[in-house]
mmCIF file of C-alpha atoms and ligand atoms in Angstrom:
data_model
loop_
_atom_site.group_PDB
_atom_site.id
_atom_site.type_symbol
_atom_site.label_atom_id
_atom_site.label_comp_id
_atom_site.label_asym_id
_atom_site.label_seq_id
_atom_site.Cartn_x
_atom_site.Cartn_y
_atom_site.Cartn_z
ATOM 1 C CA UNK B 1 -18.689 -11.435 12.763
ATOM 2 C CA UNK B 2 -17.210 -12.839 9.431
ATOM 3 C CA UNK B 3 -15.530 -16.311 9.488
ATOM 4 C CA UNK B 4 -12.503 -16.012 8.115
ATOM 5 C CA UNK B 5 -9.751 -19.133 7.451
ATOM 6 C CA UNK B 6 -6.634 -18.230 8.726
ATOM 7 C CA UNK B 7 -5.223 -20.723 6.082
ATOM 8 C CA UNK B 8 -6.482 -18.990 3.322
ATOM 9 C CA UNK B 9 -5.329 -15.296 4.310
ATOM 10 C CA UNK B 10 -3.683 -13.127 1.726
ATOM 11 C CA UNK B 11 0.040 -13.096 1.634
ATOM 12 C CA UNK B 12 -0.515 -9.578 0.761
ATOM 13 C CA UNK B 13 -2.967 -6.686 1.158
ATOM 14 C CA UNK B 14 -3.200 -3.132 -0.559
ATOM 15 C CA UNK B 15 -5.164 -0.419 0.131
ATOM 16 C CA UNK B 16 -6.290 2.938 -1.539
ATOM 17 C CA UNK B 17 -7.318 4.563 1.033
ATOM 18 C CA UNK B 18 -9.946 6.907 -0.570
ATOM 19 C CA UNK B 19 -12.900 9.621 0.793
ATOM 20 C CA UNK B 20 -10.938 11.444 4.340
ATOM 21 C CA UNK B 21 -11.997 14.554 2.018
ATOM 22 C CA UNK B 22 -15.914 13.348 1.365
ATOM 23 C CA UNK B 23 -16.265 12.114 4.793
ATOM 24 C CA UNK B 24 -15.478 15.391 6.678
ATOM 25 C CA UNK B 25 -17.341 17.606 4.119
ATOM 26 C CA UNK B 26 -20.686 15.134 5.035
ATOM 27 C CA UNK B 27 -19.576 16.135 9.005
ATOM 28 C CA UNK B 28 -19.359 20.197 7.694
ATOM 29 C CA UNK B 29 -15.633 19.680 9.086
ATOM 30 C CA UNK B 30 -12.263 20.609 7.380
ATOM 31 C CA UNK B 31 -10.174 17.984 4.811
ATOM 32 C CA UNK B 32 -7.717 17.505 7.509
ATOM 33 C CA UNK B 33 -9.993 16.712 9.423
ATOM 34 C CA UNK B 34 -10.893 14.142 7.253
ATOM 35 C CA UNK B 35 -7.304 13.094 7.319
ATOM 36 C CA UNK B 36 -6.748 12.999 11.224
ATOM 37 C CA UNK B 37 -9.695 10.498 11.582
ATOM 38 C CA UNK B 38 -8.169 8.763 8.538
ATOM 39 C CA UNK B 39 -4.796 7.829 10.362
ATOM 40 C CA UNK B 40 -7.027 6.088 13.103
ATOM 41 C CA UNK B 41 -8.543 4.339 10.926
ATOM 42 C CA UNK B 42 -4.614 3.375 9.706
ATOM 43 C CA UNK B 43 -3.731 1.988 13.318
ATOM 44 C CA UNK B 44 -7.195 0.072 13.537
ATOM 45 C CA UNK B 45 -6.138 -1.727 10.096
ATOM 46 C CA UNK B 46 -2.547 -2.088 10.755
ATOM 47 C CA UNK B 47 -3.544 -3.918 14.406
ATOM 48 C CA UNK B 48 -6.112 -6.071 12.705
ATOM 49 C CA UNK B 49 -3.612 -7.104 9.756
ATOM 50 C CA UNK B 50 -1.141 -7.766 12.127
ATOM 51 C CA UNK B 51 -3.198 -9.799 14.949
ATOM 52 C CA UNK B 52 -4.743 -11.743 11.666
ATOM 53 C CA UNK B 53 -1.250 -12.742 10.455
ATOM 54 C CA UNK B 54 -1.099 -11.005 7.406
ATOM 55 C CA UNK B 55 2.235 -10.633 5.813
ATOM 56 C CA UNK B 56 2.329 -7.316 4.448
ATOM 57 C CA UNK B 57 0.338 -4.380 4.046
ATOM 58 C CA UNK B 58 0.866 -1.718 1.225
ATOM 59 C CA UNK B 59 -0.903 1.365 2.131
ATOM 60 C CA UNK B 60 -1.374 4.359 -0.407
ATOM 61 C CA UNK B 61 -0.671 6.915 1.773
ATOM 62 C CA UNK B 62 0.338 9.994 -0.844
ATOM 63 C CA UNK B 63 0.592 9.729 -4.624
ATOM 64 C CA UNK B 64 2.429 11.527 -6.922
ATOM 65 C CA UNK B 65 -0.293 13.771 -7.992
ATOM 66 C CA UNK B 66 -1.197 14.216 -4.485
ATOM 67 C CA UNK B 67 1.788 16.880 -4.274
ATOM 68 C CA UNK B 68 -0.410 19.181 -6.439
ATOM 69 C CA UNK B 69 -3.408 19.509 -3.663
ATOM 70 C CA UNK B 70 -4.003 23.093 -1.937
ATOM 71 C CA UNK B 71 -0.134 23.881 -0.007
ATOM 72 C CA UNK B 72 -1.998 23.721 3.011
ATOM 73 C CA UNK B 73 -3.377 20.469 3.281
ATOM 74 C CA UNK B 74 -0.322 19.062 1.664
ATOM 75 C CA UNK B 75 1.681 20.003 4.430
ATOM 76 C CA UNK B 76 -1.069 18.385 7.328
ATOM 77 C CA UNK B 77 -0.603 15.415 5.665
ATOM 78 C CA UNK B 78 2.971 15.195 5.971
ATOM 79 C CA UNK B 79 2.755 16.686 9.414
ATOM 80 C CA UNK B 80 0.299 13.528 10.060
ATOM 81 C CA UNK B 81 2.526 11.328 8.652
ATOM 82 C CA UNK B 82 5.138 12.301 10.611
ATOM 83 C CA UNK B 83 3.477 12.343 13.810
ATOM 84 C CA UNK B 84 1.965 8.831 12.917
ATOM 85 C CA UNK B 85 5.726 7.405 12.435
ATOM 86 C CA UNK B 86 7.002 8.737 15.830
ATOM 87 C CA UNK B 87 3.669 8.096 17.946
ATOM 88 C CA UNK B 88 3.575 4.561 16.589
ATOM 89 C CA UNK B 89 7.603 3.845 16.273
ATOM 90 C CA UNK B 90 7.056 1.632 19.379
ATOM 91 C CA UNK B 91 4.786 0.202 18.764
ATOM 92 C CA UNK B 92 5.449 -1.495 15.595
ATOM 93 C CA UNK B 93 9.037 -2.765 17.717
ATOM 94 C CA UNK B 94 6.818 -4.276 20.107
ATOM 95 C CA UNK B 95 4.115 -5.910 17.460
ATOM 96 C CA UNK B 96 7.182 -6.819 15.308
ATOM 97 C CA UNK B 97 6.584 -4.493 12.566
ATOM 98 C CA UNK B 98 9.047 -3.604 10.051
ATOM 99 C CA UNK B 99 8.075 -0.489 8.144
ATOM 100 C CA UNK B 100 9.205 0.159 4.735
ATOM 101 C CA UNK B 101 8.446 2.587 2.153
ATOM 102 C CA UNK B 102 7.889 2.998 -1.751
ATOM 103 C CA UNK B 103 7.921 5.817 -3.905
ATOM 104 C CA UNK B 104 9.845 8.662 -5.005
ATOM 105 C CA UNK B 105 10.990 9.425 -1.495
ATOM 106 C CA UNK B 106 13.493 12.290 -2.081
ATOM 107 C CA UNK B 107 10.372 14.131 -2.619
ATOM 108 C CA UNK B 108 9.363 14.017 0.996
ATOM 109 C CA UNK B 109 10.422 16.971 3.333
ATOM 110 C CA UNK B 110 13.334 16.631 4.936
ATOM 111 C CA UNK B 111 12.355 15.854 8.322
ATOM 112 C CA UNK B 112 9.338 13.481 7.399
ATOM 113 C CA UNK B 113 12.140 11.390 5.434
ATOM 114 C CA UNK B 114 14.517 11.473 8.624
ATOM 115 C CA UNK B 115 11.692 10.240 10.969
ATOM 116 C CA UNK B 116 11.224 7.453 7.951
ATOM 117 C CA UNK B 117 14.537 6.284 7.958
ATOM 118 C CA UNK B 118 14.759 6.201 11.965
ATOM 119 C CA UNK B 119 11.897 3.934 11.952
ATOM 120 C CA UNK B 120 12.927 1.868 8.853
ATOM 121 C CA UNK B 121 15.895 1.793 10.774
ATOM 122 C CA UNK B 122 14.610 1.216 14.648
ATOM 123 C CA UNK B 123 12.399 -1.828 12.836
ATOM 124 C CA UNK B 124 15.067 -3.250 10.383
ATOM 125 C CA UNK B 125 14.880 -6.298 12.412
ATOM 126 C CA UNK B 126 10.992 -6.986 12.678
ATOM 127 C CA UNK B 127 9.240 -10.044 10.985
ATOM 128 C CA UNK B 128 5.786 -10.111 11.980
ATOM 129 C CA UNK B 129 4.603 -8.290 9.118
ATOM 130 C CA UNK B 130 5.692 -5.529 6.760
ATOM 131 C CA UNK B 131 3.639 -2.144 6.873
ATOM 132 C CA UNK B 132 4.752 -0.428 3.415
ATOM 133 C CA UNK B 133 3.962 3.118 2.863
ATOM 134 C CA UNK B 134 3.643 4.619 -0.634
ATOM 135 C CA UNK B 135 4.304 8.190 -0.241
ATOM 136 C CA UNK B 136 5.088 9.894 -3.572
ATOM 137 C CA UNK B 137 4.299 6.972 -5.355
ATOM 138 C CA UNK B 138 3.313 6.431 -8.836
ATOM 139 C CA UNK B 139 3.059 3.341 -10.833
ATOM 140 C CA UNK B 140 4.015 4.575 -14.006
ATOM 141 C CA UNK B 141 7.113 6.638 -12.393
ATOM 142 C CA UNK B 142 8.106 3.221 -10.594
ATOM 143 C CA UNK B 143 8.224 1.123 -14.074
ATOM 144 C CA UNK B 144 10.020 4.191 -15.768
ATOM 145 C CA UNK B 145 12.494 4.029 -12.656
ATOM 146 C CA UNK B 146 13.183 0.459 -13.241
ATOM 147 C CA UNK B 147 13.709 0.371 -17.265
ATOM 148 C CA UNK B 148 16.025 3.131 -16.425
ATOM 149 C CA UNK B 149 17.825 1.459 -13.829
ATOM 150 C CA UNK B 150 18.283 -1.947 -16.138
ATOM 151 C CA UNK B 151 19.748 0.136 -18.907
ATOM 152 C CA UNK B 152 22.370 1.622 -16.828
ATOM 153 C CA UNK B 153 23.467 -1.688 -15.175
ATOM 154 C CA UNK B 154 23.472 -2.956 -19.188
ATOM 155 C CA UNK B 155 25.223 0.346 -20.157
ATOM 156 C CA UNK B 156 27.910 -1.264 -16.841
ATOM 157 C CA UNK B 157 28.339 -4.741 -18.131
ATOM 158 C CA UNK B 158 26.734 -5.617 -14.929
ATOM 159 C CA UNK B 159 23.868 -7.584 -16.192
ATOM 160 C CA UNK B 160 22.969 -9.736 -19.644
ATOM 161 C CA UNK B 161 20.034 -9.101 -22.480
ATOM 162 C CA UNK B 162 19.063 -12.812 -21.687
ATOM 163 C CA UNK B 163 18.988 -12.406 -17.789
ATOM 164 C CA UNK B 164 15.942 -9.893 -18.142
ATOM 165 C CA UNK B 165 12.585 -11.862 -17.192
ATOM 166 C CA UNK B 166 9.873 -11.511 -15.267
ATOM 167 C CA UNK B 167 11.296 -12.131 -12.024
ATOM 168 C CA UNK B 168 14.134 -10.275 -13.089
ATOM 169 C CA UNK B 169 11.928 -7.322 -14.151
ATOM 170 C CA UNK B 170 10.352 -7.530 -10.412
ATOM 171 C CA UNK B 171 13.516 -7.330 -8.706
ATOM 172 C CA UNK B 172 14.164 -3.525 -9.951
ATOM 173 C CA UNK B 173 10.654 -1.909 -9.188
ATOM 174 C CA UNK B 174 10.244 -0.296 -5.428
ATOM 175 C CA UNK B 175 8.661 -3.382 -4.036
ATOM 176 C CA UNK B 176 11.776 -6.191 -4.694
ATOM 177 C CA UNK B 177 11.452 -8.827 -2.431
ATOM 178 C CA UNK B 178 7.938 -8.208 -1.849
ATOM 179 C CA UNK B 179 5.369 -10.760 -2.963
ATOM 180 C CA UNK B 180 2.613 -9.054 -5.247
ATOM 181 C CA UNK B 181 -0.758 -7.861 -3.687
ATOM 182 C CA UNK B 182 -3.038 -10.899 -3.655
ATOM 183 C CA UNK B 183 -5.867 -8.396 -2.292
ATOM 184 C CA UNK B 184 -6.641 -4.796 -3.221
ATOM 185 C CA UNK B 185 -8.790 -2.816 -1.472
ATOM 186 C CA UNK B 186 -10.635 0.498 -2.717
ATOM 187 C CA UNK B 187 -12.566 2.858 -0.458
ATOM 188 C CA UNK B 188 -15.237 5.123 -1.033
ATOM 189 C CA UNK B 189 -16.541 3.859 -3.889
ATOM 190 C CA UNK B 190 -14.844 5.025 -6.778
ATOM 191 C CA UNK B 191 -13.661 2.244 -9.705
ATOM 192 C CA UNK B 192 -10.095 3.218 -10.450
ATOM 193 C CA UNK B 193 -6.596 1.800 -9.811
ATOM 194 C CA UNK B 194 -5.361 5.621 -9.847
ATOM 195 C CA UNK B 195 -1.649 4.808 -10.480
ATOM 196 C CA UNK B 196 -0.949 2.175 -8.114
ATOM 197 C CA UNK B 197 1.202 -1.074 -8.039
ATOM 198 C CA UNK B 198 0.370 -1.097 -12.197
ATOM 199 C CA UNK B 199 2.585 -3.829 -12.824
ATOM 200 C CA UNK B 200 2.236 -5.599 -9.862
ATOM 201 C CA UNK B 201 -1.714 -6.140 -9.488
ATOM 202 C CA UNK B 202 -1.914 -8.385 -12.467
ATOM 203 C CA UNK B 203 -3.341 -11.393 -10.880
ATOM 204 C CA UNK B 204 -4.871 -9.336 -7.546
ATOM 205 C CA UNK B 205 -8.329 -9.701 -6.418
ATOM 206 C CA UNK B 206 -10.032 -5.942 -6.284
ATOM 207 C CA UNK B 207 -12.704 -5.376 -3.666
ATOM 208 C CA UNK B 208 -14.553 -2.134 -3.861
ATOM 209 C CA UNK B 209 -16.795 -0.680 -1.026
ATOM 210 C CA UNK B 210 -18.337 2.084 -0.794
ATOM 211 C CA UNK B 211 -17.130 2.828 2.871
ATOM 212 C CA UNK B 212 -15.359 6.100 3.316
ATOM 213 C CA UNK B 213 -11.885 5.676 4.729
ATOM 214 C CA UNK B 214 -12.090 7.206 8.237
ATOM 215 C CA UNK B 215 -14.913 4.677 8.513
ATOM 216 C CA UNK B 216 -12.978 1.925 7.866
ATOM 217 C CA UNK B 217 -12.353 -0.610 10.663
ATOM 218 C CA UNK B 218 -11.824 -4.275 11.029
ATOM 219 C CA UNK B 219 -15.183 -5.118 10.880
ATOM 220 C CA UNK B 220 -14.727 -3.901 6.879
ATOM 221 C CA UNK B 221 -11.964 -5.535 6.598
ATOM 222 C CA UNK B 222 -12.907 -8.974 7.590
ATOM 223 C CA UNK B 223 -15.524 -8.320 5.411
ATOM 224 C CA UNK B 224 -13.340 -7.779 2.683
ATOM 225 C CA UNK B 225 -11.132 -10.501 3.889
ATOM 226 C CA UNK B 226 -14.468 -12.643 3.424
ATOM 227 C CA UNK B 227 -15.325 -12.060 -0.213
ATOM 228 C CA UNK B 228 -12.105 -12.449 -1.014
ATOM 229 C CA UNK B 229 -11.921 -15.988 0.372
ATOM 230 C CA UNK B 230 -15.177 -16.525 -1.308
ATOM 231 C CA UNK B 231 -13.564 -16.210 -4.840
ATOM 232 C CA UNK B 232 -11.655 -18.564 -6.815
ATOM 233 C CA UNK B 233 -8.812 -17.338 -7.962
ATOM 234 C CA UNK B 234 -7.369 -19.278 -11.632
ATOM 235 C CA UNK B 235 -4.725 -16.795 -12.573
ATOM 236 C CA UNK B 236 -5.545 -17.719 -16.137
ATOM 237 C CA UNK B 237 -6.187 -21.834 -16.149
ATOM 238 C CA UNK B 238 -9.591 -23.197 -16.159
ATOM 239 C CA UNK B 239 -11.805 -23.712 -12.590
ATOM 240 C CA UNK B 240 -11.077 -27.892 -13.787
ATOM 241 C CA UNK B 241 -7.436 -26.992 -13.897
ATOM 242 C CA UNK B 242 -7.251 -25.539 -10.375
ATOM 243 C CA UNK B 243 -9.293 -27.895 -8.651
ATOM 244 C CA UNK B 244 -7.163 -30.737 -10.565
ATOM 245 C CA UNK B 245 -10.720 -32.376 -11.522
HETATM 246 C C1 FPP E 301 -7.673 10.127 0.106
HETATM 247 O O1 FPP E 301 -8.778 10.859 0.563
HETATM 248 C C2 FPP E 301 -6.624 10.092 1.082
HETATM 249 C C3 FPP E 301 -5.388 10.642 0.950
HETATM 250 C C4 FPP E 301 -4.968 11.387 -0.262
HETATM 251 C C5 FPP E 301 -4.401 10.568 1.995
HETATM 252 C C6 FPP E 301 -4.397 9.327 2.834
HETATM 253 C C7 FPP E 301 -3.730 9.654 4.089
HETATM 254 C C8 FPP E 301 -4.103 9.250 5.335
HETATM 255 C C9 FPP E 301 -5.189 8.300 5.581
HETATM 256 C C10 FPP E 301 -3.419 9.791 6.539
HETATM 257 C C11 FPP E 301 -1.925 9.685 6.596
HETATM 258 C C12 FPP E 301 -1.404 8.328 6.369
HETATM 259 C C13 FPP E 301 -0.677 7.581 7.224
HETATM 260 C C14 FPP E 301 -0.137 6.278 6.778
HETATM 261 C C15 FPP E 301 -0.404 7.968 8.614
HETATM 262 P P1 FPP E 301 -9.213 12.150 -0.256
HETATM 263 O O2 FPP E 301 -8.668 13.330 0.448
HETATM 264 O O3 FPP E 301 -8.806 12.022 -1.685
HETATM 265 O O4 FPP E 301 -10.769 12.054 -0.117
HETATM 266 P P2 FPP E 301 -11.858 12.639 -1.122
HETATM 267 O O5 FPP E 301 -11.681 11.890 -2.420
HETATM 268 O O6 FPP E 301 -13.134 12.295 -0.443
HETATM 269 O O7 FPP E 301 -11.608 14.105 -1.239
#
């Protein structure tokens, strides 16, 4: 069992949750299959990020691209994702969960966005820890989105050339009010960011297993949790800086 400092935990955790698709193919089963043992490895990471004390946790649960897979499988995962949301609507009241979303959600069928908003809704009150979905996401869509949004409140009056800053900046992509990832996590051992949280992974520690996603569990990610507290992070200054030697 890894020891990890409950001191030192990150504010923030992302996750690409890659290789449902390799790991059923390995088991001769179907994709979806792939998928359905992916969502319990979901509630196994959501109960361990939550019992830890972790503040948030971004999951990448559909992209953008992801929209262009076979019709068939498309639609399992948004029947999973639906099914997930009102199976474990409950239970994130009871653990204090507040679920939010990011991405281009008017995409989403009709009912899956319903059963979003009910939950959004059901947990609006929750402050143990934020479970974020991004469903229909795309980093390069989000930044797009937010330029665009800043040039119509200029185009309004309602904001100033001078106000627009970093923080500023932050405050129009998907994620406002969220602190940026401090850990990102990649499964199945690929080496790519694949369109997520561009702008706000800057400064993030990446940790790359080769673990397939329905094998995923909190024994990986304690040992992710680990490395990462292993590592010193400078976000630019020198180790003599940060250590204030
Ligand atoms: C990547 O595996 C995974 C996805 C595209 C979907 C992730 C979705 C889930 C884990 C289930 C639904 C989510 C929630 C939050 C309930 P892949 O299919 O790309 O795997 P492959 O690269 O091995 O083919």
């Amino acid at each position: 069992m890894e020891e990890i400092d409950k001191e030192k935990l990150p504010r923030h955790i992302a996750i690409i949750m890659d290789g449902n698709g390799r790991w059923a193919k390995k088991k001769n089963l179907s994709r979806i299959s792939g998928h359905i043992k992916g969502v319990d490895a979901v509630r196994e990471v959501v109960t361990a990020c939550r019992d830890l004390g972790v503040g948030v946790l971004t999951l990448y649960a559909f992209s953008m691209e992801n929209w262009q897979r076979p019709k068939e499988e498309v639609e399992a995962l948004m029947e999973l994702l639906r099914d997930y949301l009102l199976k474990e609507c409950e239970e994130m009241v009871s653990n204090n969960i507040r679920l939010s979303a990011i991405g281009r959600l008017e995409d989403l069928p009709a009912n899956v966005r319903t059963t979003l908003e009910e939950v959004m809704k059901k947990t609006g009150s929750c402050n143990g820890m934020i479970l974020n979905l991004a469903l229909s996401y795309g980093g390069r869509s989000e930044i797009l989105h937010a330029v665009r949004e800043i040039l119509s409140d200029f185009k309004k009056g309602k904001i100033k050339e001078e106000e627009i800053d970093l923080p500023f900046f932050s405050r129009y992509l998907w994620t406002r009010g969220l602190p940026d990832p401090d850990l990102l996590i990649r499964t199945s051992g690929e080496f790519r960011i694949s369109n997520f949280l561009l702008y706000q992974i800057a400064y993030t520690e990446l940790y790359l297993t080769e673990t397939l996603w329905p094998d995923f569990n909190r024994e990986e990610l304690l040992k992710a949790l680990a490395d990462y507290q292993s590592r010193e992070r400078r976000f630019g200054l020198t180790s003599e800086q940060i250590n204030g030697l």
